[in-house]
Coordinates of C-alpha atoms in Angstrom, one line a residue:
X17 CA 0.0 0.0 0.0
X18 CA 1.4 3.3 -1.1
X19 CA 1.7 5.7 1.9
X20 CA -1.0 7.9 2.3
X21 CA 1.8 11.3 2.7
X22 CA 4.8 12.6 2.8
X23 CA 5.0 14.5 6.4
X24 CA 8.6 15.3 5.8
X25 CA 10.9 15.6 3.1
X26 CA 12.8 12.4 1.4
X27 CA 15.7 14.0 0.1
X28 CA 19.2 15.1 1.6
X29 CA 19.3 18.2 3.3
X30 CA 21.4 20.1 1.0
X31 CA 18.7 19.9 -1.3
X32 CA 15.8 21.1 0.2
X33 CA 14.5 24.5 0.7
X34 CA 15.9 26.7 2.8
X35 CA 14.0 26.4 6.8
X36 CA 11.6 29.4 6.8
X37 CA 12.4 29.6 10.7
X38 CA 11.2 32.6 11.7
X39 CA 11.0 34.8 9.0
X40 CA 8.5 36.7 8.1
X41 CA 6.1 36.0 5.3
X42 CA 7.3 37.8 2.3
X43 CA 10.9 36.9 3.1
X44 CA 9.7 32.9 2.9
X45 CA 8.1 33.5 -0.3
X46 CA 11.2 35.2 -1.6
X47 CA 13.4 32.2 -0.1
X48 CA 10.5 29.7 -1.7
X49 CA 10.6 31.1 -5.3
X50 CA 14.8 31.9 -5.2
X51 CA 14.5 27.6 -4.6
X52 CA 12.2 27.6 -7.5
X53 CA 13.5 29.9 -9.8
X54 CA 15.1 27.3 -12.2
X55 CA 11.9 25.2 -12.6
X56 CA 10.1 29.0 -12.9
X57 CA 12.5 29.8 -15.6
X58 CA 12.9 26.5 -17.1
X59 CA 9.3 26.6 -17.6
X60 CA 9.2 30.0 -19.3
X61 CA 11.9 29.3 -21.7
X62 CA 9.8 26.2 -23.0
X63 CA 6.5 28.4 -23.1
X64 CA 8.0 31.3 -24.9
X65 CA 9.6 29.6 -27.6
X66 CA 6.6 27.1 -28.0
X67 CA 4.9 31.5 -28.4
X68 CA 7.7 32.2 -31.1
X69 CA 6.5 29.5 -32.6
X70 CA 3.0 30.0 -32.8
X71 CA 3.4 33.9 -33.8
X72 CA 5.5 33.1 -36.5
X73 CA 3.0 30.3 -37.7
X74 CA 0.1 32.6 -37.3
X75 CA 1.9 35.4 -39.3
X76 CA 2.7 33.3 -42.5
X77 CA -1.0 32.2 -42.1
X78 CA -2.2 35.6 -41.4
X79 CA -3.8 35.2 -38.5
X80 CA -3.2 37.2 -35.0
X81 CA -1.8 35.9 -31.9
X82 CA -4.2 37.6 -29.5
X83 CA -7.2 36.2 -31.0
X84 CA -5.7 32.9 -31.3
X85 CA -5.3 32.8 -27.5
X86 CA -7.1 35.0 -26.1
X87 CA -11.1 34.7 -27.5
X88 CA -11.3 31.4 -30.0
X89 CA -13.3 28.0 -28.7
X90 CA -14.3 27.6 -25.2
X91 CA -12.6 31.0 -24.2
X92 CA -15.8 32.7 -25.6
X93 CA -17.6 30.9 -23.3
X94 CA -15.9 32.0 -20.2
X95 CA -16.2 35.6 -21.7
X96 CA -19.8 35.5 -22.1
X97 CA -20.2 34.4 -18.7
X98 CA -17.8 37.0 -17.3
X99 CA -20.2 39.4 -19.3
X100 CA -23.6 38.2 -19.5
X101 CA -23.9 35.0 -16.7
X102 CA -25.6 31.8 -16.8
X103 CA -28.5 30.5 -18.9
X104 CA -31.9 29.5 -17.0
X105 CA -33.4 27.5 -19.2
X106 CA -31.9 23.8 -20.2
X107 CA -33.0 24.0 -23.5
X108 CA -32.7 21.6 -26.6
X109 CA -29.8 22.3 -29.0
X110 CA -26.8 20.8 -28.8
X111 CA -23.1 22.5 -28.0
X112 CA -25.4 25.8 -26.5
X113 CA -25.7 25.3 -22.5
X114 CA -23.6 27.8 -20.6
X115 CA -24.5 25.9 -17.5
X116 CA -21.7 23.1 -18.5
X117 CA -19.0 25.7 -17.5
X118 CA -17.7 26.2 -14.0
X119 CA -17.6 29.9 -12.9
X120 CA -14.5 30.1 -10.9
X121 CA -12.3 31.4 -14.1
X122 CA -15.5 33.9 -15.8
X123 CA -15.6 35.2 -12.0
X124 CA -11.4 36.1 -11.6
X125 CA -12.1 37.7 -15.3
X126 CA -15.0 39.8 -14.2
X127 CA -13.6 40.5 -11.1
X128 CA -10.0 41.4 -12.3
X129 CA -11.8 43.5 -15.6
X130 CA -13.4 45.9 -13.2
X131 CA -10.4 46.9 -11.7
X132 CA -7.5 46.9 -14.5
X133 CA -7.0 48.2 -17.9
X134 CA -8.1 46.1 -21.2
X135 CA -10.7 44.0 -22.2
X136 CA -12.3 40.9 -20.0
X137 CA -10.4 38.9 -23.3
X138 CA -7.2 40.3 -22.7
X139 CA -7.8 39.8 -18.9
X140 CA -8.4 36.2 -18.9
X141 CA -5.5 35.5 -20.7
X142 CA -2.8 37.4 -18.0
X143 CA -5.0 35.1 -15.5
X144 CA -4.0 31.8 -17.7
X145 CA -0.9 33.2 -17.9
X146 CA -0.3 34.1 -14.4
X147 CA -1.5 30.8 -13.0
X148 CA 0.8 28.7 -15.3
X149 CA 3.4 30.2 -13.6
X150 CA 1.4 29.4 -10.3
X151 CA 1.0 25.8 -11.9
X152 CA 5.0 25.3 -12.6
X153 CA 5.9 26.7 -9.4
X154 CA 3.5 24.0 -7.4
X155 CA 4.6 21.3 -9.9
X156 CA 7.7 22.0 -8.8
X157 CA 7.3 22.0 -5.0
X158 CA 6.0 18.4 -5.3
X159 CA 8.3 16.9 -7.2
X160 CA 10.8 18.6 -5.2
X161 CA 9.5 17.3 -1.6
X162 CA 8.9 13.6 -3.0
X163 CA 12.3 13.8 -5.1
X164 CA 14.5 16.8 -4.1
X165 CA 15.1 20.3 -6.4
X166 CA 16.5 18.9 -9.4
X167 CA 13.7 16.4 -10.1
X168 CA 11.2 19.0 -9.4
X169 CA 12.4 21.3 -11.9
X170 CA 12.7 18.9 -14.7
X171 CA 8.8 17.9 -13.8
X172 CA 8.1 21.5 -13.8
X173 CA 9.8 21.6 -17.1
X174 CA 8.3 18.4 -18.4
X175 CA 5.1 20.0 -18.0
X176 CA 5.8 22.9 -20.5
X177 CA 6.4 20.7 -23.0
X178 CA 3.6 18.1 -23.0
X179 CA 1.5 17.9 -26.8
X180 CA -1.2 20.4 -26.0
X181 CA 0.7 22.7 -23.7
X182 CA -0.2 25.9 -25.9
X183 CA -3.5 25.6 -24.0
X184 CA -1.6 26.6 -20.5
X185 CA -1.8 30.2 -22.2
X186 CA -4.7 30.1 -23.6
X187 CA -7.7 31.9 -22.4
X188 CA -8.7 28.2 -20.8
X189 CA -9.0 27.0 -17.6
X190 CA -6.1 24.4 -17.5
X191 CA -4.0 26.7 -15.7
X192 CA -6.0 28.1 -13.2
X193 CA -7.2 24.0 -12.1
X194 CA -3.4 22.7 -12.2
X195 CA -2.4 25.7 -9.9
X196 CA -5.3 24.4 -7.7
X197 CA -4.6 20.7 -7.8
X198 CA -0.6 21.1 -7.4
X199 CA -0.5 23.4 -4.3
X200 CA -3.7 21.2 -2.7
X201 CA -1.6 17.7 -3.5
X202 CA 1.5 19.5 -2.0
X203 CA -0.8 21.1 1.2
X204 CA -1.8 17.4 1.6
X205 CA 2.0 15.6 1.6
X206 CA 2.6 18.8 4.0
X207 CA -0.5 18.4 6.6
X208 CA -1.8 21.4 5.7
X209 CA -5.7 20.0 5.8
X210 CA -7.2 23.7 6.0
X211 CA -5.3 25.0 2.8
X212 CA -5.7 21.4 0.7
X213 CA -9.6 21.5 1.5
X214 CA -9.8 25.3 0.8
X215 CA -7.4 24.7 -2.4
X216 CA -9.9 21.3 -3.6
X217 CA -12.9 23.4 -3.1
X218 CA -11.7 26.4 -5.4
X219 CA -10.7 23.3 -7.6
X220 CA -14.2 21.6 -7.7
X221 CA -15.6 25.4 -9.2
X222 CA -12.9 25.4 -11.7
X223 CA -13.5 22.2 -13.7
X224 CA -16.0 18.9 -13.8
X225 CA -12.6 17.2 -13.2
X226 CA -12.4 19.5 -9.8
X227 CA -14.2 16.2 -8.5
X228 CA -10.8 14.1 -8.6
X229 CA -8.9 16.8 -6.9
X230 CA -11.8 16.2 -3.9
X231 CA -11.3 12.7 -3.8
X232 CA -7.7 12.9 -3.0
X233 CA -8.0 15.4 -0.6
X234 CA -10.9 13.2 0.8
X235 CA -9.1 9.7 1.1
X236 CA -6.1 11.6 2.3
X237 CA -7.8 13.0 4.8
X238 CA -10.1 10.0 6.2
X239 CA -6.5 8.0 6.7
X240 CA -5.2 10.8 8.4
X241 CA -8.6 11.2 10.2
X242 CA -8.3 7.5 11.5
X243 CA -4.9 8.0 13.0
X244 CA -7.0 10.7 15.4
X245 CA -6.4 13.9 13.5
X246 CA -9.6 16.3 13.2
X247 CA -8.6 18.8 11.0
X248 CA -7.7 15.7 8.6
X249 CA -11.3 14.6 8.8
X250 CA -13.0 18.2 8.4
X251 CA -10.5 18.2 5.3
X252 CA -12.2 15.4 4.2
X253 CA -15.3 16.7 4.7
X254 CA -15.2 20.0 3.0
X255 CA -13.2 19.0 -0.1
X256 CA -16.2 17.6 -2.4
X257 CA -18.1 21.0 -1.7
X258 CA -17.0 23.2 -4.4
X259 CA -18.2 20.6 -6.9
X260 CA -20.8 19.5 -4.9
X261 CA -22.3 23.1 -4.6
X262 CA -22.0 24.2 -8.8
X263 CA -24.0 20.8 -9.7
X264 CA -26.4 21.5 -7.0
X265 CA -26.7 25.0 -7.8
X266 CA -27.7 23.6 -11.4
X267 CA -30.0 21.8 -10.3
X268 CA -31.8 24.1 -8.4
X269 CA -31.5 26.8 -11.5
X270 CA -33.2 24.6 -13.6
X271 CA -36.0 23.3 -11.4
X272 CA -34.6 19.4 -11.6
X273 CA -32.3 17.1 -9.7
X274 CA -30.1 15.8 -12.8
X275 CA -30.1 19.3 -14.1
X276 CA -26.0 19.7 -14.6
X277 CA -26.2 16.0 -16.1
X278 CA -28.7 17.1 -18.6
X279 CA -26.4 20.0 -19.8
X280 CA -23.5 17.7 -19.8
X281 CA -26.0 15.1 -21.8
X282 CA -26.7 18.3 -24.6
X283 CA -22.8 18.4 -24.6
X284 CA -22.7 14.6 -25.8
X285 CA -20.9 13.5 -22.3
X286 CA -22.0 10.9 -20.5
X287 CA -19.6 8.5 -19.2
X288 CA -19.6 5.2 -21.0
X289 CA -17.4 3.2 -19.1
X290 CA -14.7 3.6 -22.0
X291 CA -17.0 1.9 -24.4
X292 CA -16.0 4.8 -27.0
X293 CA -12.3 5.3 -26.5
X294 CA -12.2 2.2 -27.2
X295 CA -13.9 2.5 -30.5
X296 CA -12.1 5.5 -31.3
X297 CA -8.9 3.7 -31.2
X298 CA -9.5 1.1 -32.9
X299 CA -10.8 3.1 -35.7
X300 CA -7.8 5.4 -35.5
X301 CA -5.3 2.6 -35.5
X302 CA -7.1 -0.5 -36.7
X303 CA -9.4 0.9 -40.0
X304 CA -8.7 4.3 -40.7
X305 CA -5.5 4.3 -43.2
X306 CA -5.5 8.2 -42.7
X307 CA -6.0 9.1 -39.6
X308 CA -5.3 13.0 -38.8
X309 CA -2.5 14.1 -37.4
X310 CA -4.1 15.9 -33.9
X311 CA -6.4 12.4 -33.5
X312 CA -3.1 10.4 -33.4
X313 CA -1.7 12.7 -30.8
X314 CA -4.4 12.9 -28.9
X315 CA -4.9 8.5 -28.6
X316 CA -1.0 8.6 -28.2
X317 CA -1.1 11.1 -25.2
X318 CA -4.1 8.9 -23.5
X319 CA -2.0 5.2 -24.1
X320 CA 0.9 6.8 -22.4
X321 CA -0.8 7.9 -19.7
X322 CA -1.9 4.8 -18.9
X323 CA 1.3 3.4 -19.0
X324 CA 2.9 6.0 -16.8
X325 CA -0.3 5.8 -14.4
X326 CA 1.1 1.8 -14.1
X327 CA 4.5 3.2 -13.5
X328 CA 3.1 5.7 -11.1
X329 CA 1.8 2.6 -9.3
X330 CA 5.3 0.5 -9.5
X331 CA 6.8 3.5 -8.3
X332 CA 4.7 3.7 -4.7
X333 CA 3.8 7.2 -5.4
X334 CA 2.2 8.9 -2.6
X335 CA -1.7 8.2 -2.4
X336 CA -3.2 11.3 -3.2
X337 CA -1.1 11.9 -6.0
X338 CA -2.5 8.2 -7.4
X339 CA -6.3 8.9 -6.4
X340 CA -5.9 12.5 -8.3
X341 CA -4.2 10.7 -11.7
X342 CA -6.4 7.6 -11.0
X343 CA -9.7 9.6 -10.6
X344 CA -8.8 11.8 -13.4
X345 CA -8.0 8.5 -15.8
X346 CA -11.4 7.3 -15.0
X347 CA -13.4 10.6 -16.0
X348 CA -11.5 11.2 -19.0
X349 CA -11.2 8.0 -20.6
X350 CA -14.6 6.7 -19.4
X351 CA -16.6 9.5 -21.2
X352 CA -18.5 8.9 -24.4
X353 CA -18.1 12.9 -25.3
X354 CA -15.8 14.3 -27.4
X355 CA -12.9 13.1 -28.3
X356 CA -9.9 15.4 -29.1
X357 CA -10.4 17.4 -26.0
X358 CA -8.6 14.8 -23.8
X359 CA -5.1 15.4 -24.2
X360 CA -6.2 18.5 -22.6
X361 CA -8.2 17.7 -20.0
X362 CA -5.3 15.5 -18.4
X363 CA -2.7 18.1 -18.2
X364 CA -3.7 18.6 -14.6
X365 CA -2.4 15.1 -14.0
X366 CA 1.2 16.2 -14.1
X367 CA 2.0 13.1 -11.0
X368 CA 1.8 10.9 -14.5
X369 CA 4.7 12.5 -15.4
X370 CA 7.2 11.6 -12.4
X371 CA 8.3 8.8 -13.5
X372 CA 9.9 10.2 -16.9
X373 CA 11.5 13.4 -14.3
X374 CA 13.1 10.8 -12.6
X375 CA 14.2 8.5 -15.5
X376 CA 15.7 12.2 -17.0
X377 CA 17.2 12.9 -13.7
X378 CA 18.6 9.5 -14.0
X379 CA 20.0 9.4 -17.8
X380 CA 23.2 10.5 -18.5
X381 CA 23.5 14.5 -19.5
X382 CA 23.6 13.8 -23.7
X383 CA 20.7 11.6 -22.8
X384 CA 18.5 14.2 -20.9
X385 CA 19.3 16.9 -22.9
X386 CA 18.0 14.9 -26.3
X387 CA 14.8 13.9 -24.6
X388 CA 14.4 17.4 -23.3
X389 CA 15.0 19.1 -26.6
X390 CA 12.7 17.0 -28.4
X391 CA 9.9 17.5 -26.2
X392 CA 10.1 21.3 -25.9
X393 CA 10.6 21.2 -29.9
X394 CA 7.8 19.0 -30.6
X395 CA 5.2 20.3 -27.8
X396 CA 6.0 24.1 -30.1
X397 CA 5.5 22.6 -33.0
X398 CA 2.0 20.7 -32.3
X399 CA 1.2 24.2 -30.2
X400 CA 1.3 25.7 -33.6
X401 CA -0.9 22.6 -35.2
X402 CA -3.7 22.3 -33.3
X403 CA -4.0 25.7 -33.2
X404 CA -3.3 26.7 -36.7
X405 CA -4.2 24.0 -38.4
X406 CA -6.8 21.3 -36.3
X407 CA -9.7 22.6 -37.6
X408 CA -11.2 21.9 -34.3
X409 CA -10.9 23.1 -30.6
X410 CA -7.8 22.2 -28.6

């Protein structure tokens, strides 16, 4: 049985943070991100030359940047929120049901709008961008407890450069919910209970998937709750609410029990059991002697997380970092909705990628370097494809 938490560190010493003692706040911070600034700028070399990329893409296809990122696909639908609210009625068509979105992202864009310069558009971006940073920074903290700095920062890294990670600056909510979901998983391994239920609940009004960042926090919390601790069991407790309160909240807005679930259902997603990932890759692999390019990528992102979930298991990873990827595997690969979202919706899973930060770590320098360099080049190359060219949303 993998243990529940980390309580302390695992590494040497010499390569953990420095003690915050008895500083004060700002100074610990400041100590806390001088620790973290390789993984920070690791991380922003990999995202701003997967940006080169797209702008000089976009200007041979004559397109804009801004647009690109900042108001195409779903990101009009967190700006009509942020502008106009929530539907009341359930309707009938297809694709056209506000009520499927979660409003912690259209409310940080309204909020931040009202007080700052530019459009809610440009607004939502700096958020996405600012809590990618957020995001590599809490990636980085937990691979860095479980693993020490270096491992952390090539996780942090690692995360940059996965297929889809264009989207992390994208007027999306990926960022914002693997901000949420890294600092809650590294509250738990640190016995924080109040800031991991806090951080899960904030989670569960981010993102349907909020629900696997509860159950984490949850079974963390009810192991650490039997071993007589009470703030692990009101942890426990209070995690599930954020998502909890959205899909009741739905529910009562639309005069009917299931109501969320019939919105999802006019969004095609209804969970299956996997019945039609696995038809979509046999098609894809089996029958179709053209399959397109983003398809591929997207069925070869889902196979390998399965594998690495398997090594995540082999490795003993801490348990809530299992239930989190576990949970998350389950919801996305168990859905009969759409299909080429999914890459996406498991870059909040980053634990599935611990097992390549340590092989890296572990790999001879020419080694790393190569596997490194063709990730970063390849994850700013497909940035540029899906958005460019995928004729579809990321």
């Amino acid at each position: 049985m993998p243990p529940v938490l980390t309580v302390r560190p695992t590494v040497p010493a010499s390569r953990r943070p420095p003690s915050p003692g008895g500083e004060r706040l700002p100074e610990r911070v400041r100590g806390r991100l001088r620790h973290a600034a390789p993984a920070l700028l690791g991380y922003l070399v990999v995202r701003l030359l997967g940006l080169l990329v797209l702008a000089r893409w976009a200007h041979l296809k004559g397109h804009g940047v801004w647009p690109t990122l900042a108001t195409s696909w779903d990101s009009e639908w967190y700006l009509g929120i942020a502008d106009d609210g929530y539907q009341q009625e359930l309707g009938t068509r297809i694709y056209h049901n506000n009520l499927a979105f979660f409003p912690l992202y259209p409310a940080l864009i309204k909020a931040f709008a009202a007080v700052t310069p530019g459009s809610r558009a440009s607004v939502g971006l700096v958020v996405a961008g600012v809590c990618s940073l957020i995001a590599a920074w809490g990636i980085f903290a937990v691979g860095d407890r479980l693993h020490g700095r270096r491992v952390g920062t090539v996780l942090a890294v690692l995360w940059g450069a996965t297929p889809v990670a264009a989207v992390q600056w994208m007027g999306y909510t990926e960022s914002l919910f693997t901000a949420l979901t890294a600092w809650a998983l590294y509250a738990v391994l640190d016995g924080r209970w109040a800031w991991a239920a806090g951080l899960a609940v904030a989670a569960g009004l981010t993102r349907p998937t909020g629900i696997a960042v509860a159950a984490a926090v949850t079974v963390a919390g009810l192991l650490a709750a039997r071993r007589g601790s009470r703030t692990a069991l009101a942890a426990a407790l209070v995690a599930p609410l954020g998502w909890l309160g959205f899909v009741g909240w739905v529910g009562l807005r639309l005069g009917r029990w299931d109501g969320y679930f019939a919105v999802q259902r006019l969004w095609t997603n209804a969970w299956d059991g996997g019945a039609l990932t696995a038809r979509t890759l046999r098609e894809l692999f089996v029958y179709d002697r053209t399959p397109q390019l983003f398809l591929v990528v997207v069925s070869l992102v889902l196979i390998g997380s399965v594998l690495l979930f398997l090594l995540c298991l082999a490795d003993r990873q801490p348990l809530p970092l299992l239930v989190l990827t576990g949970v998350l595997l389950l919801v996305v690969l168990g859905s009969g909705g759409v299909y080429f979202p999914r890459a996406r919706f498991l870059l909040p899973g980053f634990p599935l990628l611990l097992p390549l930060a340590l092989a890296v770590c572990r790999a001879r320098r020419h080694v790393a370097a190569l596997v490194l360099t063709g990730a970063v080049l390849s994850s700013a190359w497909l940035g540029g494809y899906m958005l460019l060219v995928w004729s579809g949303p990321p």
